[in-house]
XYZ file of N, CA and C in Angstrom:
726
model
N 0.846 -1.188 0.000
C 0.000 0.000 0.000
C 0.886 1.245 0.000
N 0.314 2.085 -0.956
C 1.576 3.193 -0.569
C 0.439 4.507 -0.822
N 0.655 5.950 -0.267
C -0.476 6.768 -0.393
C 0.307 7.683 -1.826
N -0.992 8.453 -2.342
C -0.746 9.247 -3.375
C -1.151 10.593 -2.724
N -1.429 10.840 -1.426
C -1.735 12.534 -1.213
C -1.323 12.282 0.203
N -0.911 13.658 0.628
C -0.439 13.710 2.228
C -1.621 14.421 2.978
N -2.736 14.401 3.446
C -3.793 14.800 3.551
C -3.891 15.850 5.719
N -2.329 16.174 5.547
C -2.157 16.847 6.959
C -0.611 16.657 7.055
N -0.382 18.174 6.808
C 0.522 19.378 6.410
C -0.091 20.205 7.149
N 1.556 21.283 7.787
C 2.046 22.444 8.325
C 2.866 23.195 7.778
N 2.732 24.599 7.208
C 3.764 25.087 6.555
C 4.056 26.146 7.805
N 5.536 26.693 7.625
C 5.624 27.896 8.373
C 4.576 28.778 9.076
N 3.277 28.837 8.253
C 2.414 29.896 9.092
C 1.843 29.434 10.371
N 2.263 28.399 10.784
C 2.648 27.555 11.885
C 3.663 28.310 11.917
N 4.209 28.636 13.210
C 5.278 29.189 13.374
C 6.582 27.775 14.257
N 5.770 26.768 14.470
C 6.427 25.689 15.196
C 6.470 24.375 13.775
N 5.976 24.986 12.698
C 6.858 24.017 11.507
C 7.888 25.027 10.974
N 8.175 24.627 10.043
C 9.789 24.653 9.110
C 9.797 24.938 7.502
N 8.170 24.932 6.744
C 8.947 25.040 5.768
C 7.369 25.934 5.222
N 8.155 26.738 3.849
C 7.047 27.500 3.488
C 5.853 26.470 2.830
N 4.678 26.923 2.127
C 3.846 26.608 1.217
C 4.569 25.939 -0.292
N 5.511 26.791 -0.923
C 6.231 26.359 -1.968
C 6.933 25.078 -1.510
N 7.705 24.991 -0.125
C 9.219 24.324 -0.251
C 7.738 22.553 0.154
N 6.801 23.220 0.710
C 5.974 21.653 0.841
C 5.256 21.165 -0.105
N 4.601 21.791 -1.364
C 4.385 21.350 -2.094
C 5.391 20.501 -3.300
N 7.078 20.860 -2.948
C 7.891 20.571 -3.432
C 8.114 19.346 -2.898
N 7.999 19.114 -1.686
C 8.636 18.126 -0.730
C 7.592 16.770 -1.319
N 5.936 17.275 -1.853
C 4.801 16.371 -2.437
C 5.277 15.761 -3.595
N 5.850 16.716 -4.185
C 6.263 16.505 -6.120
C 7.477 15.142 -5.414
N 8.474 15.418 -4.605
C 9.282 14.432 -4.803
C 9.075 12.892 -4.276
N 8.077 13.184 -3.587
C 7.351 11.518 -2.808
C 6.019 11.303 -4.305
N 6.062 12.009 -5.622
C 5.157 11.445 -6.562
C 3.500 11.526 -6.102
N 3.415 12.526 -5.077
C 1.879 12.720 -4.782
C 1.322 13.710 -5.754
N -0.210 13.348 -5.839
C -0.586 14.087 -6.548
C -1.451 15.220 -6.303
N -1.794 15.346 -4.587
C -1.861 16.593 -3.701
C -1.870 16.304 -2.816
N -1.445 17.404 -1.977
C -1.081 17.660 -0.716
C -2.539 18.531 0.007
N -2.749 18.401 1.147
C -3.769 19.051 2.149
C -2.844 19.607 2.994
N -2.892 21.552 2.484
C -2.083 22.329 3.496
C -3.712 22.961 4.991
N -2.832 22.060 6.122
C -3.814 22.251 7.189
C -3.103 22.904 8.589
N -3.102 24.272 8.255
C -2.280 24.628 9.404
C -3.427 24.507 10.679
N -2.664 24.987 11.753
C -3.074 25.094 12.967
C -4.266 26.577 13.246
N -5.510 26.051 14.213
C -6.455 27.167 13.819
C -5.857 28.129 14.636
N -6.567 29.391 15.034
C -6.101 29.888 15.465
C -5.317 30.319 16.985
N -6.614 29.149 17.260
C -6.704 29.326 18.758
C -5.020 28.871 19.389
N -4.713 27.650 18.511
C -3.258 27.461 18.966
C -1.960 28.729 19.060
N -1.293 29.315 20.245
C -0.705 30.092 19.979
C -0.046 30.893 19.265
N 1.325 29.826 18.343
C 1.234 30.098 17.328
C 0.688 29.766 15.896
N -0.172 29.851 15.936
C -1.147 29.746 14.599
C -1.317 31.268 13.724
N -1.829 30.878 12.834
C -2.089 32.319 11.763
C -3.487 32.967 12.661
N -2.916 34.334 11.927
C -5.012 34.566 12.390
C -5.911 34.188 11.668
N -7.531 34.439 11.706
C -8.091 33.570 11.297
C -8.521 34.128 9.465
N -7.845 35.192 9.466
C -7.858 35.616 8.086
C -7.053 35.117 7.027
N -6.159 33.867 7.871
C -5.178 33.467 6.748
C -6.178 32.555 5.999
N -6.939 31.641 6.889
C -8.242 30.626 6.373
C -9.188 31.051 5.036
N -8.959 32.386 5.192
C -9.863 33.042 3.664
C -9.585 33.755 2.899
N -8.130 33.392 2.852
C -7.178 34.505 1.846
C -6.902 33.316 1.064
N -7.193 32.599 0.653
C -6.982 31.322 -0.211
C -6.787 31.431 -1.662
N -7.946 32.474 -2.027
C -8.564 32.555 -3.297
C -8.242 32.935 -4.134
N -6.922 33.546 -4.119
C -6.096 34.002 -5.136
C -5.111 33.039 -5.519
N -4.922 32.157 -4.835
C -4.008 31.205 -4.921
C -4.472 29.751 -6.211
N -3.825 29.564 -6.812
C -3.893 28.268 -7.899
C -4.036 26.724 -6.792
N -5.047 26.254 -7.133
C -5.240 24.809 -6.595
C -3.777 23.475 -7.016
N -3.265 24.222 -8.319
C -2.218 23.141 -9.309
C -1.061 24.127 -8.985
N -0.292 23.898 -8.526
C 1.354 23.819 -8.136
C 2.109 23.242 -8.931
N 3.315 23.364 -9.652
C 4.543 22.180 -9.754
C 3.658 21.028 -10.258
N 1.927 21.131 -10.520
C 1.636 19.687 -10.806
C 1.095 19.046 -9.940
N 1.223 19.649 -8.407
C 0.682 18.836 -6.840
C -0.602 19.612 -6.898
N -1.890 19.431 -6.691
C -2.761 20.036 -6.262
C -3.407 19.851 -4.977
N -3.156 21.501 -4.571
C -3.199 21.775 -3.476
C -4.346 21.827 -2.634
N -4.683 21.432 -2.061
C -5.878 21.774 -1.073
C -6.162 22.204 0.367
N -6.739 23.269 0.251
C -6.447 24.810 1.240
C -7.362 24.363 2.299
N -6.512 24.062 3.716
C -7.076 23.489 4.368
C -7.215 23.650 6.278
N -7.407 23.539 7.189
C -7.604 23.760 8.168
C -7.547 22.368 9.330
N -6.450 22.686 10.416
C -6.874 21.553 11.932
C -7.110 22.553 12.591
N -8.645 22.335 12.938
C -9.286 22.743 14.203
C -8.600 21.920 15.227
N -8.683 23.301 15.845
C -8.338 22.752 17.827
C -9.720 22.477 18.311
N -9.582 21.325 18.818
C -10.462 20.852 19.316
C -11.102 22.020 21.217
N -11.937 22.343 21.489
C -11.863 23.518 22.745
C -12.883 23.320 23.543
N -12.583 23.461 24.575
C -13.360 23.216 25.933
C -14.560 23.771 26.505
N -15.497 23.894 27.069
C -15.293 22.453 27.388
C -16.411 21.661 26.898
N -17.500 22.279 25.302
C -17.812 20.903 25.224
C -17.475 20.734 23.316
N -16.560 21.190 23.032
C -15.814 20.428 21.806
C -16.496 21.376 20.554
N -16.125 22.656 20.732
C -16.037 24.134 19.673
C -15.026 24.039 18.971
N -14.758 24.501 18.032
C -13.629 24.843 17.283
C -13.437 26.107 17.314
N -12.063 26.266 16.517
C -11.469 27.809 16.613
C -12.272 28.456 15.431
N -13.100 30.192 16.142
C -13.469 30.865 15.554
C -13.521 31.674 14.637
N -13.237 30.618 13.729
C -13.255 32.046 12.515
C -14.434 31.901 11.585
N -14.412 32.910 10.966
C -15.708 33.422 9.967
C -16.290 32.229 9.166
N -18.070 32.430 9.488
C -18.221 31.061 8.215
C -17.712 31.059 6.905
N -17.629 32.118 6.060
C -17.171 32.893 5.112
C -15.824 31.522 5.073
N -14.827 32.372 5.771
C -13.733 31.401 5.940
C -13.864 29.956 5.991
N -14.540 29.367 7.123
C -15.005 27.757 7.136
C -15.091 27.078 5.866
N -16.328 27.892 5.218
C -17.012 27.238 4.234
C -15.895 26.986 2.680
N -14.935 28.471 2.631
C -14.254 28.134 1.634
C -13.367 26.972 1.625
N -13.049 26.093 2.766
C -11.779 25.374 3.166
C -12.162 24.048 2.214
N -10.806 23.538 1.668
C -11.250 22.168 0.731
C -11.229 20.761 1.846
N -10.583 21.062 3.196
C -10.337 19.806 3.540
C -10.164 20.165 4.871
N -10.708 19.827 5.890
C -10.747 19.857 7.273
C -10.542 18.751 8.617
N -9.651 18.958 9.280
C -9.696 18.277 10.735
C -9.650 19.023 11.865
N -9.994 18.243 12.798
C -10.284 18.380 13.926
C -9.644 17.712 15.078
N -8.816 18.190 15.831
C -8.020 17.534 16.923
C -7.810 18.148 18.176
N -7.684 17.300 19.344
C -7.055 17.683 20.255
C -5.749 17.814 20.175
N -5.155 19.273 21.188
C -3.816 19.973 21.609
C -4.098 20.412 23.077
N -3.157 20.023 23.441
C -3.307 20.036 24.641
C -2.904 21.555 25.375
N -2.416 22.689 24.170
C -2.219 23.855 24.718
C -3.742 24.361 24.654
N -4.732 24.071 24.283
C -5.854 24.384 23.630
C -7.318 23.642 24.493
N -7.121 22.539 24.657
C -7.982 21.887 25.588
C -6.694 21.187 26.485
N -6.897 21.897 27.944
C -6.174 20.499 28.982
C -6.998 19.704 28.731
N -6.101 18.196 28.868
C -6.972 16.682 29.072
C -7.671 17.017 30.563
N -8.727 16.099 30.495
C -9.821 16.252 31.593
C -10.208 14.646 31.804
N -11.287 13.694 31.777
C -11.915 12.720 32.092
C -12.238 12.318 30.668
N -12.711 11.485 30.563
C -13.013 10.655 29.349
C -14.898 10.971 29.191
N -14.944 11.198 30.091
C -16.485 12.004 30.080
C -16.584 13.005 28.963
N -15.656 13.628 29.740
C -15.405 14.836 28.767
C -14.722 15.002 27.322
N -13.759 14.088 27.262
C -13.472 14.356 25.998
C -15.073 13.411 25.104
N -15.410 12.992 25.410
C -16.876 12.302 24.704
C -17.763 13.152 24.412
N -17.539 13.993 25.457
C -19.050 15.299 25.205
C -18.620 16.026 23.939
N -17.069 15.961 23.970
C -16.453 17.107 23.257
C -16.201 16.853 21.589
N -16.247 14.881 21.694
C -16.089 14.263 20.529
C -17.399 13.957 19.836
N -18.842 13.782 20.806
C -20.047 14.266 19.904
C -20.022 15.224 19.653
N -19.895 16.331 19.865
C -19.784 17.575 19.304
C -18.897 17.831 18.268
N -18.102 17.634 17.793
C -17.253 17.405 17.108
C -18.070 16.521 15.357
N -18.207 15.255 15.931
C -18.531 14.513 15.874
C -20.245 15.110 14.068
N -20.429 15.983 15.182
C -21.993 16.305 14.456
C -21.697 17.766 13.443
N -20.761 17.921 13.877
C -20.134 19.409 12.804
C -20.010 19.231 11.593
N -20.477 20.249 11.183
C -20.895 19.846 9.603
C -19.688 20.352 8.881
N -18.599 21.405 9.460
C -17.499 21.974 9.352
C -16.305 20.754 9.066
N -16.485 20.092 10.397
C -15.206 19.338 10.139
C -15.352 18.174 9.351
N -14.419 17.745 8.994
C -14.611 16.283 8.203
C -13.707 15.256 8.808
N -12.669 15.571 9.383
C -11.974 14.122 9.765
C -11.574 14.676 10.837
N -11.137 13.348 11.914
C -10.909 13.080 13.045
C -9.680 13.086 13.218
N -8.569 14.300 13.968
C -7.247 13.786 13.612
C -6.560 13.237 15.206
N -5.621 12.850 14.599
C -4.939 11.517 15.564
C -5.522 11.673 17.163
N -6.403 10.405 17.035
C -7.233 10.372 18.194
C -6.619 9.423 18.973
N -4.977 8.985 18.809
C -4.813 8.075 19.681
C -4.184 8.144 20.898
N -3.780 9.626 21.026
C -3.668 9.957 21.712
C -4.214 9.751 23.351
N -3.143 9.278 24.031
C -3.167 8.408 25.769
C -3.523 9.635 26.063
N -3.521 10.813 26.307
C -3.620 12.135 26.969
C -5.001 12.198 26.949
N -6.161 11.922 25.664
C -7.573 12.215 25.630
C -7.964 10.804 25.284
N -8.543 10.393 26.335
C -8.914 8.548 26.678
C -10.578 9.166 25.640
N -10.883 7.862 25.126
C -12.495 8.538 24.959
C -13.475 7.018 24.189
N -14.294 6.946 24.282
C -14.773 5.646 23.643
C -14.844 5.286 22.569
N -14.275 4.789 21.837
C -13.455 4.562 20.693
C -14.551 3.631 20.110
N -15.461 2.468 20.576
C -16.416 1.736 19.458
C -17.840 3.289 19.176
N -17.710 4.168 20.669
C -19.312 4.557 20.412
C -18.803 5.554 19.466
N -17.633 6.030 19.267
C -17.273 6.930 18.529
C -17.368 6.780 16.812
N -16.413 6.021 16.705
C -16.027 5.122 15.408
C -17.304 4.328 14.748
N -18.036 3.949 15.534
C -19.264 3.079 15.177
C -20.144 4.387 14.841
N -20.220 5.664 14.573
C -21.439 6.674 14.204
C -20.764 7.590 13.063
N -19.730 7.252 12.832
C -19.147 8.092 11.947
C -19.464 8.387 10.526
N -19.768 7.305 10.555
C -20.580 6.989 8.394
C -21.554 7.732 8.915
N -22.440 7.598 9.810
C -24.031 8.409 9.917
C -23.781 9.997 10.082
N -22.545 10.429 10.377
C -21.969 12.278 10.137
C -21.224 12.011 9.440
N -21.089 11.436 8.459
C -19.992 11.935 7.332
C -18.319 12.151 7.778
N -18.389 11.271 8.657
C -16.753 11.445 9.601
C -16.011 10.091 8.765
N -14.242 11.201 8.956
C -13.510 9.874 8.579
C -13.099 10.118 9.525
N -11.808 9.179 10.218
C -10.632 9.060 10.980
C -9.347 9.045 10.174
N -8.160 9.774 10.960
C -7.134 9.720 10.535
C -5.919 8.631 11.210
N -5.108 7.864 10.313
C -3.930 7.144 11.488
C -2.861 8.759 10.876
N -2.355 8.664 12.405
C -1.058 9.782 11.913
C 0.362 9.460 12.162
N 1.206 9.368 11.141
C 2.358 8.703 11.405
C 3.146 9.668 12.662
N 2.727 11.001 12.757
C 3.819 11.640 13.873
C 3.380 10.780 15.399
N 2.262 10.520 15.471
C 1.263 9.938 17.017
C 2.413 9.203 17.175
N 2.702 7.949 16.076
C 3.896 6.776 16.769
C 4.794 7.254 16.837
N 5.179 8.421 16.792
C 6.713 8.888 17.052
C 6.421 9.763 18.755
N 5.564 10.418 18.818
C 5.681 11.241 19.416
C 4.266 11.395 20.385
N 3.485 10.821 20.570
C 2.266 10.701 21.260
C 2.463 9.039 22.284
N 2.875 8.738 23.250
C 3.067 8.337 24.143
C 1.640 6.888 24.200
N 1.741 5.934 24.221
C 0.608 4.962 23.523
C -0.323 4.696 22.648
N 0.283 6.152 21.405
C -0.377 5.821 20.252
C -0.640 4.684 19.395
N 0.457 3.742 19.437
C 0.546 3.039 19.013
C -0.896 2.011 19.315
N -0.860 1.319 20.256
C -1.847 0.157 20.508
C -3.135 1.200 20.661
N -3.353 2.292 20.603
C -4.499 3.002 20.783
C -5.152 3.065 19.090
N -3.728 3.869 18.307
C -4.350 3.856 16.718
C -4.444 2.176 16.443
N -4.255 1.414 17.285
C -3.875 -0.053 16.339
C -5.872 0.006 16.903
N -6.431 -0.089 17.607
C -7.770 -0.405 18.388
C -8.497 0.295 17.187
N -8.410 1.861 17.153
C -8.917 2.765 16.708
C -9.059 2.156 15.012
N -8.013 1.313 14.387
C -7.998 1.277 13.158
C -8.965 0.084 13.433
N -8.627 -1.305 14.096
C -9.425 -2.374 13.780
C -10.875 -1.848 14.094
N -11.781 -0.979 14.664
C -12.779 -0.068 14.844
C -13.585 0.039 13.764
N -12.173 0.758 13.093
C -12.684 1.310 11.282
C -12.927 0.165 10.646
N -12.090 -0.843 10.636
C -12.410 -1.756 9.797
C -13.917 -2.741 10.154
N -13.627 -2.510 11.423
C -15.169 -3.487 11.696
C -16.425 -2.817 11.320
N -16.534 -1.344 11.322
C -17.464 -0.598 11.007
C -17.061 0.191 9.376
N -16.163 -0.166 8.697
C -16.184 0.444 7.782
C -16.212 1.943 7.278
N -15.299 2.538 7.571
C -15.096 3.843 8.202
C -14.097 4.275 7.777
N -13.802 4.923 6.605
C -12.370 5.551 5.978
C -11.781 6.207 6.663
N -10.496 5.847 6.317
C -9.264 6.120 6.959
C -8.426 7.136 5.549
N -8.000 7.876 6.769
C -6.614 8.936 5.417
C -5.686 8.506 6.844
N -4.326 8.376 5.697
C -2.768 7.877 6.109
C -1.943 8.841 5.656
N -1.989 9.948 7.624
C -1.174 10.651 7.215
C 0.122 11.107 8.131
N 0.984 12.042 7.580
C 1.876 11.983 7.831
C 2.288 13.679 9.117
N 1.464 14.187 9.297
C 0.926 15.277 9.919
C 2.700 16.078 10.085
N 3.121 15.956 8.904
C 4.351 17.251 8.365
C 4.522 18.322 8.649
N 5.825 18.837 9.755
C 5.852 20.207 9.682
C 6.867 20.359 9.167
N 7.766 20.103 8.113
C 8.347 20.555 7.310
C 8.655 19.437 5.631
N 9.232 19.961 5.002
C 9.242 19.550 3.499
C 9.535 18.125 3.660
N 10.830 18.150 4.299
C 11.651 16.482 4.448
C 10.915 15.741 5.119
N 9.685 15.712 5.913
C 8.688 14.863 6.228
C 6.903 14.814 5.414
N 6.884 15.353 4.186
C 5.777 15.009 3.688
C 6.344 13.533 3.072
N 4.676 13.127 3.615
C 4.480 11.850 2.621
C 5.359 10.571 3.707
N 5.958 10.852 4.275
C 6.762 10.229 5.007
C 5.548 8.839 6.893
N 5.095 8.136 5.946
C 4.072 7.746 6.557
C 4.128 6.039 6.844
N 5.465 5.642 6.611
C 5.423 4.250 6.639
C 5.194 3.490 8.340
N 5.604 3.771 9.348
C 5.114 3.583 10.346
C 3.394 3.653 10.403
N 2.929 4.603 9.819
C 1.219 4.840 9.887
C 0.683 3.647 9.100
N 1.266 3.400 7.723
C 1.109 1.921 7.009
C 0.939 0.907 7.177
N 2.234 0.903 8.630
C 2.777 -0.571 8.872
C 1.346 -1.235 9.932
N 1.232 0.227 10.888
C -0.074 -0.338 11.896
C -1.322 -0.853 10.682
N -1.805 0.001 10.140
C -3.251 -0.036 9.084
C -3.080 -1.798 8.996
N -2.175 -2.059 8.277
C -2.111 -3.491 7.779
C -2.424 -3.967 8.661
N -1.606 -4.203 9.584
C -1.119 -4.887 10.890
C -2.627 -4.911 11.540
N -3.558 -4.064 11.419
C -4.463 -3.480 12.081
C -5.768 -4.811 11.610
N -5.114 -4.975 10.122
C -6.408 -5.836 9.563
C -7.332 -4.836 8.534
N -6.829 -3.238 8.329
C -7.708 -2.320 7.574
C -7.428 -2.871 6.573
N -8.753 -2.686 5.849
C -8.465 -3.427 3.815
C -8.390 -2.283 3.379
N -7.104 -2.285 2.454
C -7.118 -1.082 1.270
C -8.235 0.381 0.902
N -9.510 -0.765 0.684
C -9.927 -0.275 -0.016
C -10.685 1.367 0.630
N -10.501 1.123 2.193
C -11.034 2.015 3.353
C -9.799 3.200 3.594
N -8.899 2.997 2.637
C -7.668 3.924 3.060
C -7.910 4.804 1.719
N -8.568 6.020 1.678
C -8.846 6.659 1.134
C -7.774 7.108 0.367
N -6.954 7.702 0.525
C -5.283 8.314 0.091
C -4.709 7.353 -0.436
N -4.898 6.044 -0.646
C -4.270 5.126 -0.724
C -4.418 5.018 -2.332
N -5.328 5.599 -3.175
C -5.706 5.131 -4.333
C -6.179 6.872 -5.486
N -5.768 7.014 -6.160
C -6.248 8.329 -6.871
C -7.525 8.470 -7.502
N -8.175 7.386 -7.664
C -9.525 7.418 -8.273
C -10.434 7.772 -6.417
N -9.890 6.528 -5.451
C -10.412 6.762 -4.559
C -10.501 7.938 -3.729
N -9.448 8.670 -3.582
C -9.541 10.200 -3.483
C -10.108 11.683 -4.000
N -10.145 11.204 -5.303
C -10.846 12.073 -6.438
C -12.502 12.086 -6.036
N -13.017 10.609 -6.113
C -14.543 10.561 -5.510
C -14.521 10.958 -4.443
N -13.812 10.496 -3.124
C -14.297 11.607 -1.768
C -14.608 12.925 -1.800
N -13.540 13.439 -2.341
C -13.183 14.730 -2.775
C -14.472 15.411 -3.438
N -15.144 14.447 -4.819
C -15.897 15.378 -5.431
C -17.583 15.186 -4.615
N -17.422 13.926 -3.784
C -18.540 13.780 -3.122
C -18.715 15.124 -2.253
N -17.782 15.337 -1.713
C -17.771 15.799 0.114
C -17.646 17.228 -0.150
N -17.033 17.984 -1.474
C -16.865 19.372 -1.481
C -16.932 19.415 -2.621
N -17.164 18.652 -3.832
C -16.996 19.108 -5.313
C -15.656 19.542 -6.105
N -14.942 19.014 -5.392
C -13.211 19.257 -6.259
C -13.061 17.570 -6.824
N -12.568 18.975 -8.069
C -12.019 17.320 -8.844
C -10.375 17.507 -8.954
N -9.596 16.693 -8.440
C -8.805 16.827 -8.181
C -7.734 16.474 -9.563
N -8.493 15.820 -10.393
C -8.023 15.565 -11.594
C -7.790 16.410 -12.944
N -9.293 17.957 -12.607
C -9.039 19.225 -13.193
C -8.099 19.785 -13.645
């Protein structure tokens, strides 16, 4: 299995990634993707853009170098019952591709109560579209009642290759979280949640669980260019093939 889009990217306007808009769509062209999802941090995260960077999009070309780009947004997930960062519907609505996650500068972890209240809510937003790395040991939360309602809101889940590096029992948490998806059938994007060029696309740890996990192919959305193209033109009307 290997993916054709990196679907969670950070460029500089993150001020805690590393590389501009150009040098990451470059970093796409050389892993042979055929777009990238630039999803900086909303605002609420410290350093994040303000929320006017979200709707200054529109001057910008979707086709790069050949990578097509898709202008995109991670909501911080916010307390205490699971809001996102405020910016204009205006803004929202233009975005091609959206997640939603906990940060812990943004929501402290609390009870598993709570992150549940915060993940139906979430959950029912018509804003967000995917679930990002929920495997996180820091926000415990019920993972069948979650995963099991997701087709009925239009939710995917994400595996994120940074969680196994750097999120503290991600591992056997995304491994639960994936066999979840597969029992309920529940697309998955395999990504690589990049803050700079030399890590797009860079997702083989995220791979190795999916398999390992028992997910079939055919639920790994990114995994296939026809299969991406239909999400895509289902869920927002981009054809990514344009």
């Amino acid at each position: 299995m290997k993916i054709v889009a990196d679907m969670h990217t950070h460029t500089n306007a993150s001020t805690h990634a590393y590389s501009s808009l150009h040098e990451m769509v470059q970093g796409a062209k050389r892993q042979g993707h055929i777009a990238i999802a630039i999803t900086d941090h909303g605002p609420a995260m410290d350093d994040a853009p303000h929320w006017w960077h979200f709707g200054a999009n529109r001057p910008f070309p979707h086709r790069i170098d050949g990578v097509y780009v898709l202008w995109g947004i991670e909501y911080n997930i916010l307390p205490p019952n699971g809001g996102i960062d405020p910016i204009s519907l205006e803004a929202a609505e233009s975005l091609d591709y959206t997640i939603a996650s906990f940060h812990g500068p943004c929501y402290s972890p609390a009870d598993q109560r709570a992150h549940d209240l915060a993940l139906d809510t979430i959950l029912k937003n018509p804003l967000v579209m995917c679930f990002g790395h929920l495997g996180n040991s820091k926000f415990p939360f019920d993972k069948e009642k979650l995963i099991s309602q997701c087709n009925q809101y239009g939710k995917i889940v994400e595996i994120n290759n940074n969680s196994t590096r750097v999120r503290k029992g991600s591992w056997e948490n995304c491994t639960e979280i994936a066999k979840l998806c597969a029992k309920y059938r529940v697309p998955i994007m395999v990504t690589s949640d990049a803050h700079s060029e030399f890590a797009v696309g860079q997702v083989d740890a995220a791979l190795e669980l999916v398999q390992s996990a028992g997910v079939p192919e055919e639920l790994v959305i990114n995994a296939d260019e026809n299969r991406l193209r239909n999400f895509l033109l289902e869920r927002r009307g981009i054809d990514i093939f344009a």
